[in-house]
Amino acid sequence: LRSPKNREKKIDFVSEITQTFHNAVFLTQEEFDQIMDTIDSLLSHSEASNLLSNGVAEVTGYFICPITGVRKRIRIDFLSYNVHCLVDIKTSREIEWEAGLRRSFEAYDYPFQFANYDHGIEVITKKRPEHTAMIAIDNQFPYEVEVYEVDEEYKLVGNYEYIRASERLRECIDKMDFPKSNKEIIATEMSP
């Protein structure tokens, strides 16, 4: 198997594939099986499957923010035509809301991210998404799936933070002053 002739065949095969498919990605059997099991879990979840059945994946949009005048780019996991819904897909060790996903949702400021997406879609299409959903996929076998609709309270918080940050950015642009949080050298200390 590891003869010079076989190594040469392997090099030729990889070269041929990468020339034919410019963005070729090579996977191990384990990685391939994991992807297929994840897809099976998504398709067997009726709500997730419905959300992902009619729309566009990996939507990239460009727009000029009316608040800041800055060109922005958004990259949405999936825009569902079925229910005019923005869908974000997250993998996590914990997909139960109260058991840990909520903590990640808030810590990574997903409401702000969704407000940015909603705003971008509204500027580009002149219509705000009716729903925002998050599909959470357990990154461990058996790759369980949960679907969450982002509620109005999170949307209000996200919109408030998004508008506030946009207005602050506009002020910084106008003054050409972008303050940093700390302009001094900070000494590090080893914990005892």
Backbone as ProteinMPNN parsed JSONL, in Angstrom:
{"seq_chain_A": "LRSPKNREKKIDFVSEITQTFHNAVFLTQEEFDQIMDTIDSLLSHSEASNLLSNGVAEVTGYFICPITGVRKRIRIDFLSYNVHCLVDIKTSREIEWEAGLRRSFEAYDYPFQFANYDHGIEVITKKRPEHTAMIAIDNQFPYEVEVYEVDEEYKLVGNYEYIRASERLRECIDKMDFPKSNKEIIATEMSP", "coords_chain_A": {"N_chain_A": [[0.801, -1.209, 0.0], [1.94, 1.275, 0.72], [3.811, 1.781, -1.197], [6.248, 3.279, -3.436], [5.066, 3.539, -5.954], [2.286, 3.555, -5.388], [2.141, 5.849, -3.792], [2.753, 7.755, -5.701], [0.547, 7.434, -7.411], [-1.434, 8.331, -5.68], [-0.683, 11.033, -5.34], [-1.006, 11.91, -7.991], [-3.774, 11.481, -8.261], [-4.869, 13.256, -6.302], [-3.92, 15.661, -7.337], [-5.249, 15.712, -9.819], [-7.949, 15.82, -8.974], [-7.998, 18.288, -7.541], [-7.453, 20.038, -9.608], [-9.659, 19.677, -11.245], [-11.829, 20.197, -9.545], [-11.853, 23.081, -8.142], [-12.248, 24.013, -5.548], [-11.983, 21.822, -3.915], [-12.518, 19.732, -1.109], [-11.07, 17.616, 1.161], [-12.059, 14.856, 3.051], [-12.001, 12.836, 5.985], [-13.188, 9.473, 6.482], [-14.58, 9.362, 8.859], [-15.235, 12.098, 9.295], [-16.881, 12.52, 7.076], [-18.985, 10.703, 7.658], [-19.959, 11.893, 9.968], [-20.959, 14.326, 8.97], [-22.975, 13.338, 7.271], [-24.646, 12.057, 9.156], [-25.449, 14.293, 10.629], [-26.901, 15.711, 8.694], [-28.948, 13.838, 8.274], [-30.199, 13.995, 10.795], [-31.096, 16.656, 10.744], [-32.907, 16.563, 8.574], [-34.761, 14.762, 9.548], [-36.034, 16.132, 11.518], [-38.978, 17.716, 11.689], [-39.711, 20.51, 11.738], [-37.232, 21.856, 11.374], [-36.503, 20.779, 8.915], [-38.613, 21.766, 7.325], [-38.14, 24.54, 7.487], [-35.733, 24.677, 6.11], [-36.341, 23.871, 3.562], [-37.197, 25.424, 1.378], [-35.71, 27.937, -0.009], [-32.792, 30.031, 0.23], [-29.446, 29.189, 0.729], [-26.585, 30.281, 2.617], [-26.625, 33.152, 2.161], [-25.429, 36.136, 0.93], [-25.372, 39.533, 1.506], [-25.151, 42.962, 0.526], [-25.121, 46.301, 1.611], [-25.827, 49.796, 2.151], [-25.676, 51.256, 5.181], [-28.31, 53.073, 6.499], [-28.12, 54.509, 8.85], [-25.396, 54.894, 9.498], [-24.091, 55.314, 7.1], [-22.189, 53.633, 6.235], [-20.785, 51.039, 4.256], [-22.023, 47.79, 4.396], [-21.852, 44.272, 5.044], [-23.656, 41.281, 5.065], [-23.99, 37.903, 6.081], [-25.956, 35.323, 5.815], [-27.117, 32.288, 7.163], [-29.372, 30.866, 6.167], [-32.12, 31.817, 4.189], [-35.396, 31.521, 4.396], [-38.03, 30.94, 2.213], [-40.504, 29.906, 2.687], [-41.736, 30.847, 5.062], [-40.92, 33.443, 5.125], [-38.471, 33.789, 6.629], [-35.583, 34.343, 8.518], [-32.936, 32.212, 9.028], [-30.704, 30.885, 11.306], [-27.98, 28.774, 11.836], [-26.651, 26.852, 14.372], [-24.066, 25.033, 15.917], [-23.55, 23.141, 18.831], [-22.426, 22.028, 22.068], [-24.388, 21.892, 23.861], [-27.741, 21.917, 23.41], [-30.136, 22.351, 24.601], [-32.294, 24.846, 25.736], [-32.489, 26.099, 28.407], [-30.488, 24.668, 29.63], [-28.037, 25.49, 28.728], [-27.751, 26.605, 26.122], [-28.996, 29.067, 26.051], [-27.269, 30.666, 27.564], [-25.011, 30.801, 25.857], [-26.241, 32.035, 23.668], [-26.794, 34.579, 24.678], [-24.234, 35.38, 25.607], [-22.665, 35.435, 23.285], [-23.932, 37.417, 21.995], [-26.095, 37.076, 20.146], [-28.676, 38.269, 19.692], [-27.984, 40.886, 18.839], [-26.564, 40.284, 16.499], [-28.646, 39.124, 14.973], [-30.315, 41.347, 14.737], [-28.733, 42.955, 13.113], [-28.723, 41.373, 10.783], [-31.519, 41.351, 10.203], [-31.902, 44.085, 9.753], [-30.233, 44.518, 7.536], [-31.467, 42.838, 5.612], [-33.932, 44.126, 5.448], [-33.192, 46.672, 4.437], [-32.129, 45.935, 1.96], [-34.204, 44.41, 0.673], [-36.485, 45.82, 1.188], [-38.268, 44.801, 2.95], [-38.803, 43.516, 6.107], [-37.727, 40.468, 7.696], [-40.265, 38.157, 8.633], [-39.981, 36.311, 10.644], [-37.458, 35.089, 12.891], [-35.34, 32.469, 13.212], [-33.53, 29.967, 15.003], [-31.617, 27.198, 14.424], [-30.48, 24.693, 16.359], [-27.884, 22.428, 16.596], [-26.727, 19.536, 18.04], [-23.342, 18.917, 18.554], [-22.372, 16.432, 19.026], [-22.681, 12.893, 18.637], [-25.964, 11.67, 19.058], [-26.405, 13.834, 17.316], [-28.6, 15.623, 17.9], [-31.405, 17.817, 17.265], [-32.751, 21.046, 17.707], [-35.222, 23.589, 17.323], [-35.529, 27.042, 17.567], [-37.51, 29.915, 17.919], [-36.731, 33.269, 17.716], [-37.7, 35.438, 20.181], [-39.831, 38.395, 20.625], [-38.878, 40.064, 22.671], [-36.087, 39.567, 22.804], [-35.536, 40.432, 20.232], [-36.148, 43.169, 20.43], [-34.211, 44.014, 22.303], [-31.872, 43.369, 20.858], [-32.225, 45.059, 18.597], [-32.175, 47.57, 19.846], [-29.515, 47.608, 20.881], [-28.127, 47.376, 18.465], [-28.881, 49.721, 17.044], [-27.924, 51.654, 18.821], [-25.136, 51.057, 18.789], [-24.64, 51.556, 16.095], [-25.205, 54.299, 15.908], [-23.206, 55.258, 17.596], [-20.95, 54.482, 16.152], [-21.348, 56.135, 13.921], [-20.906, 58.657, 15.121], [-18.173, 58.387, 15.799], [-17.074, 58.166, 13.24], [-17.762, 60.679, 12.183], [-16.229, 62.364, 13.841], [-13.797, 61.331, 13.358], [-12.492, 59.839, 15.258], [-11.673, 57.116, 16.988], [-11.995, 55.752, 19.763], [-10.081, 53.672, 21.943], [-10.516, 51.034, 24.323], [-8.63, 51.054, 26.361], [-5.793, 52.947, 26.834], [-3.408, 52.576, 27.998], [-0.523, 50.75, 29.198], [-0.995, 47.566, 30.448], [-0.216, 45.718, 33.259], [0.521, 42.286, 33.609], [-0.438, 39.663, 35.829], [0.458, 36.744, 37.523], [-1.722, 34.281, 38.675], [-2.096, 33.22, 42.094]], "CA_chain_A": [[0.0, 0.0, 0.0], [2.752, 2.49, 0.826], [4.91, 1.699, -2.155], [6.448, 4.519, -4.202], [4.09, 3.579, -7.052], [1.0, 3.969, -4.822], [2.251, 7.268, -3.389], [2.685, 8.531, -6.944], [-0.857, 7.39, -7.831], [-2.179, 9.206, -4.771], [-0.342, 12.42, -5.697], [-1.665, 12.191, -9.271], [-5.218, 11.549, -8.007], [-5.148, 14.509, -5.59], [-3.663, 16.743, -8.295], [-6.35, 15.709, -10.795], [-9.171, 16.282, -8.291], [-7.907, 19.725, -7.233], [-7.539, 20.785, -10.865], [-11.032, 19.562, -11.734], [-12.693, 20.862, -8.57], [-10.931, 24.061, -7.571], [-12.462, 24.18, -4.105], [-12.148, 20.477, -3.361], [-12.228, 19.539, 0.31], [-10.886, 16.201, 1.438], [-12.563, 14.472, 4.364], [-11.812, 11.461, 6.432], [-14.456, 8.746, 6.514], [-15.262, 9.78, 10.096], [-15.819, 13.422, 9.056], [-17.983, 12.324, 6.129], [-20.087, 10.071, 8.387], [-20.5, 12.903, 10.888], [-21.758, 15.248, 8.156], [-24.177, 12.632, 6.818], [-25.514, 11.871, 10.332], [-26.015, 15.611, 10.946], [-27.925, 15.97, 7.676], [-30.075, 12.951, 8.594], [-30.896, 14.564, 11.956], [-31.808, 17.861, 10.295], [-34.029, 16.191, 7.715], [-35.779, 14.026, 10.305], [-36.729, 17.089, 12.386], [-39.956, 18.28, 10.749], [-39.649, 21.977, 11.67], [-35.96, 22.24, 10.753], [-36.597, 20.392, 7.514], [-39.517, 22.714, 6.677], [-37.466, 25.84, 7.364], [-34.619, 24.583, 5.168], [-36.771, 23.214, 2.326], [-37.478, 26.332, 0.277], [-35.034, 29.195, 0.246], [-31.43, 30.17, -0.263], [-28.423, 29.003, 1.756], [-25.376, 31.118, 2.561], [-26.996, 34.384, 1.476], [-24.576, 37.283, 1.211], [-25.999, 40.772, 1.076], [-24.386, 44.187, 0.707], [-26.004, 47.46, 1.673], [-25.299, 50.982, 2.832], [-26.47, 51.462, 6.387], [-28.867, 54.43, 6.525], [-27.743, 55.189, 10.096], [-23.976, 55.25, 9.517], [-23.554, 55.585, 5.77], [-21.116, 52.67, 6.028], [-21.132, 49.842, 3.497], [-22.024, 46.619, 5.261], [-22.041, 42.957, 4.436], [-24.242, 40.283, 5.951], [-23.902, 36.534, 5.558], [-27.023, 34.624, 6.514], [-27.051, 30.849, 6.916], [-30.455, 30.437, 5.284], [-33.289, 32.673, 4.102], [-36.49, 30.618, 4.039], [-39.149, 31.571, 1.525], [-41.756, 29.341, 3.202], [-42.352, 31.708, 6.081], [-40.105, 34.657, 5.129], [-37.774, 33.614, 7.903], [-34.136, 34.295, 8.58], [-32.579, 31.023, 9.803], [-29.297, 30.781, 11.674], [-27.697, 27.405, 12.28], [-25.585, 26.82, 15.369], [-23.726, 23.757, 16.523], [-23.226, 23.366, 20.236], [-22.425, 20.847, 22.933], [-25.629, 21.935, 24.624], [-28.779, 22.532, 22.579], [-31.311, 22.643, 25.422], [-32.293, 26.286, 26.002], [-32.139, 26.445, 29.788], [-29.323, 23.91, 30.079], [-26.778, 26.089, 28.294], [-27.789, 27.348, 24.864], [-29.37, 30.455, 26.359], [-26.05, 31.354, 28.007], [-24.234, 31.083, 24.646], [-27.033, 32.98, 22.88], [-26.602, 35.909, 25.256], [-22.805, 35.692, 25.696], [-22.161, 35.77, 21.952], [-24.754, 38.535, 21.536], [-26.86, 36.729, 18.948], [-29.726, 39.246, 19.36], [-27.356, 41.964, 18.073], [-26.283, 39.719, 15.182], [-29.904, 38.989, 14.251], [-30.778, 42.699, 14.408], [-27.938, 43.361, 11.961], [-29.252, 40.637, 9.634], [-32.865, 41.867, 9.906], [-31.754, 45.427, 9.189], [-29.681, 44.363, 6.185], [-32.505, 42.294, 4.723], [-34.942, 45.168, 5.248], [-32.65, 47.702, 3.547], [-31.943, 45.361, 0.622], [-35.449, 43.935, 0.047], [-37.577, 46.712, 1.605], [-39.182, 44.049, 3.796], [-38.141, 42.864, 7.238], [-38.175, 39.081, 7.861], [-41.375, 37.988, 9.579], [-39.537, 35.459, 11.743], [-36.042, 34.769, 13.006], [-35.243, 31.17, 13.87], [-32.203, 29.4, 15.193], [-31.588, 25.738, 14.485], [-29.341, 24.258, 17.168], [-27.532, 21.032, 16.334], [-25.745, 18.986, 18.968], [-22.167, 18.514, 17.786], [-22.007, 15.078, 19.451], [-23.654, 11.878, 18.235], [-26.651, 11.427, 17.782], [-26.647, 15.089, 16.594], [-29.976, 16.07, 18.144], [-31.741, 19.114, 16.671], [-33.832, 21.844, 18.297], [-35.493, 24.826, 16.593], [-35.998, 28.112, 18.447], [-37.864, 31.184, 17.289], [-36.258, 34.375, 18.544], [-38.901, 36.165, 20.601], [-39.851, 39.842, 20.436], [-38.049, 40.725, 23.679], [-34.703, 39.501, 22.315], [-35.434, 41.29, 19.048], [-36.105, 44.56, 20.892], [-32.886, 44.235, 22.896], [-30.91, 43.369, 19.763], [-32.401, 46.279, 17.801], [-31.697, 48.692, 20.653], [-28.048, 47.563, 20.888], [-27.663, 47.603, 17.104], [-29.045, 51.15, 16.731], [-26.982, 52.385, 19.684], [-23.787, 50.849, 18.261], [-24.558, 52.239, 14.795], [-25.118, 55.744, 16.176], [-21.867, 55.493, 18.163], [-20.028, 54.389, 15.02], [-21.533, 57.35, 13.128], [-20.195, 59.72, 15.851], [-16.734, 58.151, 15.647], [-16.728, 58.496, 11.859], [-17.847, 62.136, 12.045], [-15.109, 62.982, 14.578], [-12.579, 60.597, 12.993], [-11.892, 59.454, 16.533], [-12.125, 55.781, 17.339], [-11.315, 55.491, 21.04], [-9.863, 52.302, 22.397], [-10.981, 50.889, 25.699], [-7.57, 51.374, 27.296], [-4.632, 53.463, 26.107], [-2.235, 52.389, 28.838], [0.011, 49.398, 29.289], [-1.555, 46.868, 31.6], [0.694, 44.675, 33.75], [-0.112, 40.996, 33.857], [-0.045, 39.048, 37.098], [0.15, 35.316, 37.598], [-2.581, 33.946, 39.814], [-1.397, 32.394, 43.087]], "C_chain_A": [[0.842, 1.271, 0.0], [3.954, 2.463, -0.114], [5.059, 3.038, -2.875], [5.436, 4.667, -5.338], [2.724, 4.059, -6.545], [1.029, 5.423, -4.362], [2.134, 8.166, -4.613], [1.247, 8.577, -7.471], [-1.7, 8.339, -6.974], [-1.927, 10.672, -5.107], [-1.028, 12.814, -7.001], [-3.174, 12.36, -9.089], [-5.59, 12.876, -7.343], [-4.956, 15.695, -6.526], [-4.805, 16.86, -9.302], [-7.641, 16.255, -10.175], [-9.107, 17.787, -8.045], [-7.924, 20.575, -8.496], [-8.964, 20.786, -11.399], [-11.997, 20.343, -10.847], [-11.826, 21.821, -7.764], [-11.071, 24.242, -6.061], [-12.65, 22.834, -3.417], [-11.73, 20.441, -1.892], [-12.141, 18.041, 0.545], [-11.291, 15.914, 2.874], [-12.121, 13.064, 4.706], [-13.177, 10.782, 6.403], [-15.264, 9.162, 7.738], [-15.931, 11.15, 9.928], [-17.022, 13.323, 8.116], [-19.204, 11.735, 6.834], [-20.758, 11.066, 9.33], [-21.396, 13.888, 10.129], [-23.066, 14.575, 7.719], [-25.153, 12.402, 7.974], [-26.182, 13.184, 10.725], [-27.13, 15.96, 9.958], [-29.159, 15.111, 7.936], [-30.886, 13.509, 9.766], [-31.695, 15.801, 11.568], [-33.058, 17.499, 9.497], [-35.125, 15.444, 8.462], [-36.51, 14.914, 11.313], [-37.685, 17.882, 11.5], [-39.857, 19.798, 10.626], [-38.359, 22.458, 11.004], [-35.992, 21.95, 9.262], [-37.49, 21.36, 6.734], [-38.837, 24.069, 6.465], [-36.391, 25.822, 6.283], [-35.028, 24.029, 3.802], [-36.968, 24.159, 1.148], [-36.855, 27.683, 0.58], [-33.631, 29.182, -0.326], [-30.469, 30.041, 0.911], [-27.251, 29.953, 1.525], [-25.614, 32.4, 1.754], [-26.049, 35.501, 1.907], [-25.265, 38.522, 0.666], [-25.107, 41.961, 1.384], [-25.362, 45.355, 0.711], [-25.275, 48.618, 2.337], [-26.232, 51.258, 3.998], [-26.991, 52.894, 6.412], [-28.475, 55.205, 7.789], [-26.322, 55.715, 10.019], [-23.428, 55.701, 8.172], [-22.428, 54.628, 5.404], [-21.628, 51.503, 5.186], [-21.005, 48.645, 4.419], [-22.276, 45.362, 4.452], [-22.667, 42.056, 5.491], [-24.11, 38.928, 5.272], [-24.839, 35.686, 6.404], [-26.957, 33.137, 6.162], [-28.13, 30.398, 5.946], [-31.592, 31.447, 5.346], [-34.413, 31.819, 3.544], [-37.622, 31.397, 3.383], [-40.479, 31.097, 2.092], [-42.469, 30.292, 4.146], [-41.621, 33.046, 6.196], [-39.336, 34.757, 6.444], [-36.272, 33.593, 7.698], [-33.781, 33.119, 9.494], [-31.077, 31.02, 10.046], [-29.074, 29.384, 12.235], [-26.483, 27.432, 13.201], [-25.323, 25.384, 15.783], [-23.244, 24.042, 17.933], [-23.148, 22.035, 20.97], [-23.738, 20.75, 23.689], [-26.693, 22.647, 23.806], [-30.064, 22.796, 23.347], [-31.213, 24.092, 25.893], [-31.81, 26.609, 27.412], [-30.87, 25.753, 30.267], [-28.002, 24.513, 29.604], [-26.832, 26.917, 27.034], [-28.124, 28.821, 25.099], [-28.135, 31.27, 26.757], [-25.18, 31.733, 26.804], [-24.924, 32.146, 23.797], [-26.797, 34.407, 23.357], [-25.126, 36.305, 25.283], [-22.226, 36.105, 24.343], [-22.996, 36.844, 21.269], [-25.468, 38.255, 20.216], [-28.009, 37.695, 18.674], [-29.194, 40.425, 18.536], [-27.096, 41.496, 16.637], [-27.564, 39.616, 14.358], [-30.481, 40.35, 13.873], [-30.024, 43.224, 13.187], [-28.447, 42.671, 10.698], [-30.622, 41.177, 9.22], [-32.781, 43.22, 9.218], [-31.233, 45.348, 7.752], [-30.706, 43.853, 5.202], [-33.551, 43.358, 4.42], [-34.441, 46.248, 4.293], [-32.57, 47.172, 2.116], [-33.275, 45.043, -0.059], [-36.654, 44.83, 0.313], [-38.623, 45.987, 2.441], [-38.379, 43.331, 4.88], [-38.622, 41.41, 7.342], [-39.289, 38.996, 8.902], [-40.951, 37.213, 10.815], [-38.017, 35.354, 11.728], [-35.955, 33.48, 13.801], [-33.791, 30.748, 13.984], [-32.358, 27.89, 15.277], [-30.314, 25.359, 15.228], [-29.118, 22.77, 16.944], [-26.461, 20.61, 17.335], [-24.544, 18.508, 18.16], [-21.613, 17.152, 18.211], [-23.089, 14.111, 18.951], [-24.687, 11.725, 19.331], [-27.068, 12.703, 17.052], [-28.102, 15.537, 16.679], [-30.167, 17.484, 17.592], [-32.879, 19.751, 17.464], [-33.986, 23.101, 17.448], [-36.083, 25.831, 17.573], [-36.37, 29.322, 17.605], [-37.442, 32.296, 18.246], [-37.456, 35.244, 18.884], [-38.722, 37.681, 20.487], [-38.974, 40.584, 21.452], [-36.576, 40.719, 23.265], [-34.517, 40.394, 21.096], [-35.352, 42.762, 19.445], [-34.741, 44.906, 21.482], [-31.829, 44.309, 21.802], [-30.996, 44.625, 18.916], [-31.88, 47.501, 18.548], [-30.169, 48.745, 20.633], [-27.48, 47.885, 19.505], [-27.75, 49.09, 16.74], [-28.06, 51.983, 17.541], [-25.542, 52.264, 19.165], [-23.608, 51.568, 16.925], [-24.436, 53.74, 14.98], [-23.75, 56.116, 16.735], [-20.813, 55.442, 17.064], [-20.122, 55.642, 14.161], [-20.803, 58.534, 13.776], [-18.685, 59.586, 15.68], [-16.271, 58.508, 14.243], [-16.724, 60.007, 11.67], [-16.66, 62.839, 12.683], [-13.761, 62.42, 14.147], [-11.774, 60.25, 14.245], [-12.51, 58.117, 16.939], [-11.423, 55.36, 18.619], [-11.198, 54.003, 21.346], [-10.262, 52.228, 23.848], [-9.904, 51.264, 26.704], [-6.34, 51.789, 26.508], [-3.348, 53.322, 26.909], [-1.75, 50.953, 28.756], [-0.529, 48.771, 30.567], [-0.596, 45.752, 31.991], [-0.102, 43.388, 33.969], [0.393, 40.457, 35.191], [-0.441, 37.589, 37.053], [-0.689, 35.064, 38.835], [-1.823, 33.056, 40.794], [-1.834, 30.945, 43.026]], "O_chain_A": [[0.485, 2.246, -0.661], [4.988, 3.068, 0.168], [4.121, 3.834, -2.923], [5.001, 5.775, -5.65], [2.077, 4.877, -7.198], [0.046, 6.146, -4.526], [1.49, 9.213, -4.563], [0.781, 9.623, -7.922], [-2.564, 9.053, -7.482], [-2.866, 11.466, -5.151], [-1.569, 13.914, -7.114], [-3.783, 13.255, -9.675], [-6.527, 13.544, -7.779], [-5.75, 16.635, -6.506], [-5.272, 17.959, -9.603], [-8.338, 17.06, -10.791], [-10.078, 18.492, -8.319], [-8.367, 21.723, -8.457], [-9.423, 21.789, -11.946], [-12.871, 21.059, -11.337], [-11.149, 21.416, -6.819], [-10.104, 24.589, -5.383], [-13.396, 22.728, -2.443], [-10.729, 21.038, -1.495], [-13.041, 17.292, 0.168], [-10.913, 16.638, 3.796], [-11.901, 12.224, 3.833], [-14.205, 11.452, 6.309], [-16.485, 9.3, 7.666], [-17.064, 11.343, 10.369], [-18.05, 13.963, 8.338], [-20.324, 12.205, 6.638], [-21.981, 11.073, 9.469], [-22.475, 14.239, 10.606], [-24.135, 15.18, 7.792], [-26.362, 12.538, 7.791], [-27.35, 13.193, 11.112], [-28.186, 16.45, 10.359], [-30.287, 15.594, 7.832], [-32.117, 13.497, 9.734], [-32.832, 15.977, 12.007], [-34.131, 18.06, 9.718], [-36.288, 15.484, 8.061], [-37.503, 14.487, 11.901], [-37.238, 18.645, 10.643], [-39.914, 20.325, 9.515], [-38.389, 23.361, 10.169], [-35.564, 22.769, 8.449], [-37.161, 21.734, 5.608], [-38.946, 24.667, 5.394], [-36.162, 26.831, 5.615], [-34.166, 23.745, 2.97], [-36.907, 23.711, 0.003], [-37.412, 28.477, 1.338], [-33.322, 28.423, -1.245], [-30.639, 30.685, 1.946], [-26.969, 30.366, 0.401], [-24.897, 32.689, 0.795], [-25.892, 35.774, 3.097], [-25.688, 38.556, -0.49], [-24.391, 41.966, 2.385], [-26.306, 45.396, -0.078], [-24.249, 48.44, 2.992], [-27.431, 51.468, 3.815], [-26.201, 53.837, 6.351], [-28.5, 56.436, 7.788], [-26.055, 56.847, 10.423], [-22.413, 56.395, 8.113], [-21.782, 54.798, 4.37], [-22.752, 51.035, 5.37], [-20.013, 48.497, 5.133], [-22.826, 45.388, 3.351], [-22.265, 42.064, 6.654], [-24.118, 38.827, 4.045], [-24.549, 35.374, 7.559], [-26.763, 32.776, 5.001], [-27.856, 29.642, 5.013], [-31.981, 31.884, 6.429], [-34.396, 31.437, 2.374], [-38.111, 32.385, 3.93], [-41.48, 31.806, 1.991], [-43.676, 30.508, 4.028], [-41.689, 33.707, 7.231], [-39.53, 35.673, 7.243], [-35.76, 32.907, 6.813], [-34.277, 33.041, 10.618], [-30.282, 31.138, 9.113], [-29.882, 28.878, 13.013], [-25.43, 27.966, 12.852], [-26.258, 24.608, 15.977], [-22.607, 25.063, 18.19], [-23.733, 21.041, 20.541], [-24.152, 19.668, 24.105], [-26.572, 23.842, 23.534], [-30.991, 23.401, 22.808], [-30.17, 24.517, 26.39], [-30.821, 27.321, 27.58], [-30.241, 26.213, 31.22], [-26.941, 24.074, 30.048], [-26.041, 27.847, 26.878], [-27.596, 29.704, 24.424], [-27.976, 32.417, 26.339], [-24.671, 32.852, 26.734], [-24.273, 33.048, 23.269], [-26.622, 35.324, 22.555], [-24.8, 37.46, 25.008], [-21.398, 37.012, 24.266], [-22.787, 37.144, 20.093], [-25.453, 39.073, 19.296], [-28.308, 37.934, 17.504], [-29.879, 40.907, 17.634], [-27.373, 42.22, 15.681], [-27.576, 39.977, 13.181], [-31.072, 40.495, 12.803], [-30.618, 43.869, 12.323], [-28.589, 43.313, 9.657], [-30.864, 41.432, 8.04], [-33.48, 43.481, 8.239], [-31.739, 46.033, 6.862], [-30.815, 44.363, 4.088], [-34.007, 43.484, 3.283], [-35.192, 46.695, 3.426], [-32.906, 47.883, 1.169], [-33.463, 45.365, -1.232], [-37.721, 44.627, -0.265], [-39.732, 46.487, 2.624], [-37.406, 42.632, 4.595], [-39.798, 41.139, 7.102], [-39.253, 39.682, 9.923], [-41.487, 37.423, 11.903], [-37.378, 35.511, 10.688], [-36.439, 33.405, 14.931], [-32.945, 31.122, 13.172], [-33.123, 27.371, 16.09], [-29.208, 25.666, 14.783], [-30.034, 21.959, 17.082], [-25.419, 21.254, 17.455], [-24.708, 17.773, 17.186], [-20.517, 16.767, 17.804], [-24.262, 14.472, 18.858], [-24.291, 11.652, 20.494], [-27.996, 12.665, 16.245], [-28.748, 15.795, 15.663], [-29.21, 18.248, 17.47], [-33.842, 19.083, 17.842], [-33.005, 23.621, 16.917], [-37.014, 25.519, 18.314], [-35.638, 29.707, 16.693], [-37.759, 32.261, 19.435], [-38.15, 35.731, 17.992], [-37.615, 38.178, 20.282], [-38.391, 41.619, 21.127], [-35.897, 41.741, 23.361], [-33.478, 41.035, 20.937], [-34.575, 43.519, 18.863], [-34.184, 45.965, 21.193], [-30.986, 45.205, 21.811], [-29.971, 45.2, 18.55], [-31.224, 48.362, 17.962], [-29.59, 49.804, 20.395], [-26.471, 48.581, 19.39], [-26.802, 49.652, 16.192], [-27.437, 52.905, 17.016], [-24.816, 53.257, 19.109], [-22.544, 52.126, 16.656], [-23.652, 54.39, 14.288], [-23.197, 57.161, 16.393], [-19.891, 56.258, 17.043], [-19.1, 56.163, 13.714], [-20.158, 59.322, 13.084], [-17.997, 60.579, 15.442], [-15.198, 59.087, 14.069], [-15.8, 60.56, 11.073], [-16.139, 63.806, 12.128], [-12.712, 62.951, 14.513], [-10.548, 60.358, 14.273], [-13.71, 58.017, 17.196], [-10.387, 54.696, 18.579], [-12.087, 53.205, 21.05], [-10.339, 53.25, 24.53], [-10.222, 51.743, 27.792], [-5.895, 51.067, 25.615], [-2.317, 53.886, 26.541], [-2.467, 50.061, 28.305], [-0.514, 49.388, 31.632], [-0.209, 44.936, 31.154], [-1.237, 43.408, 34.446], [1.507, 40.758, 35.619], [-1.532, 37.239, 36.604], [-0.393, 35.578, 39.914], [-1.004, 32.233, 40.384], [-1.342, 30.119, 43.795]]}, "name": "protein", "num_of_chains": 1, "seq": "LRSPKNREKKIDFVSEITQTFHNAVFLTQEEFDQIMDTIDSLLSHSEASNLLSNGVAEVTGYFICPITGVRKRIRIDFLSYNVHCLVDIKTSREIEWEAGLRRSFEAYDYPFQFANYDHGIEVITKKRPEHTAMIAIDNQFPYEVEVYEVDEEYKLVGNYEYIRASERLRECIDKMDFPKSNKEIIATEMSP"}
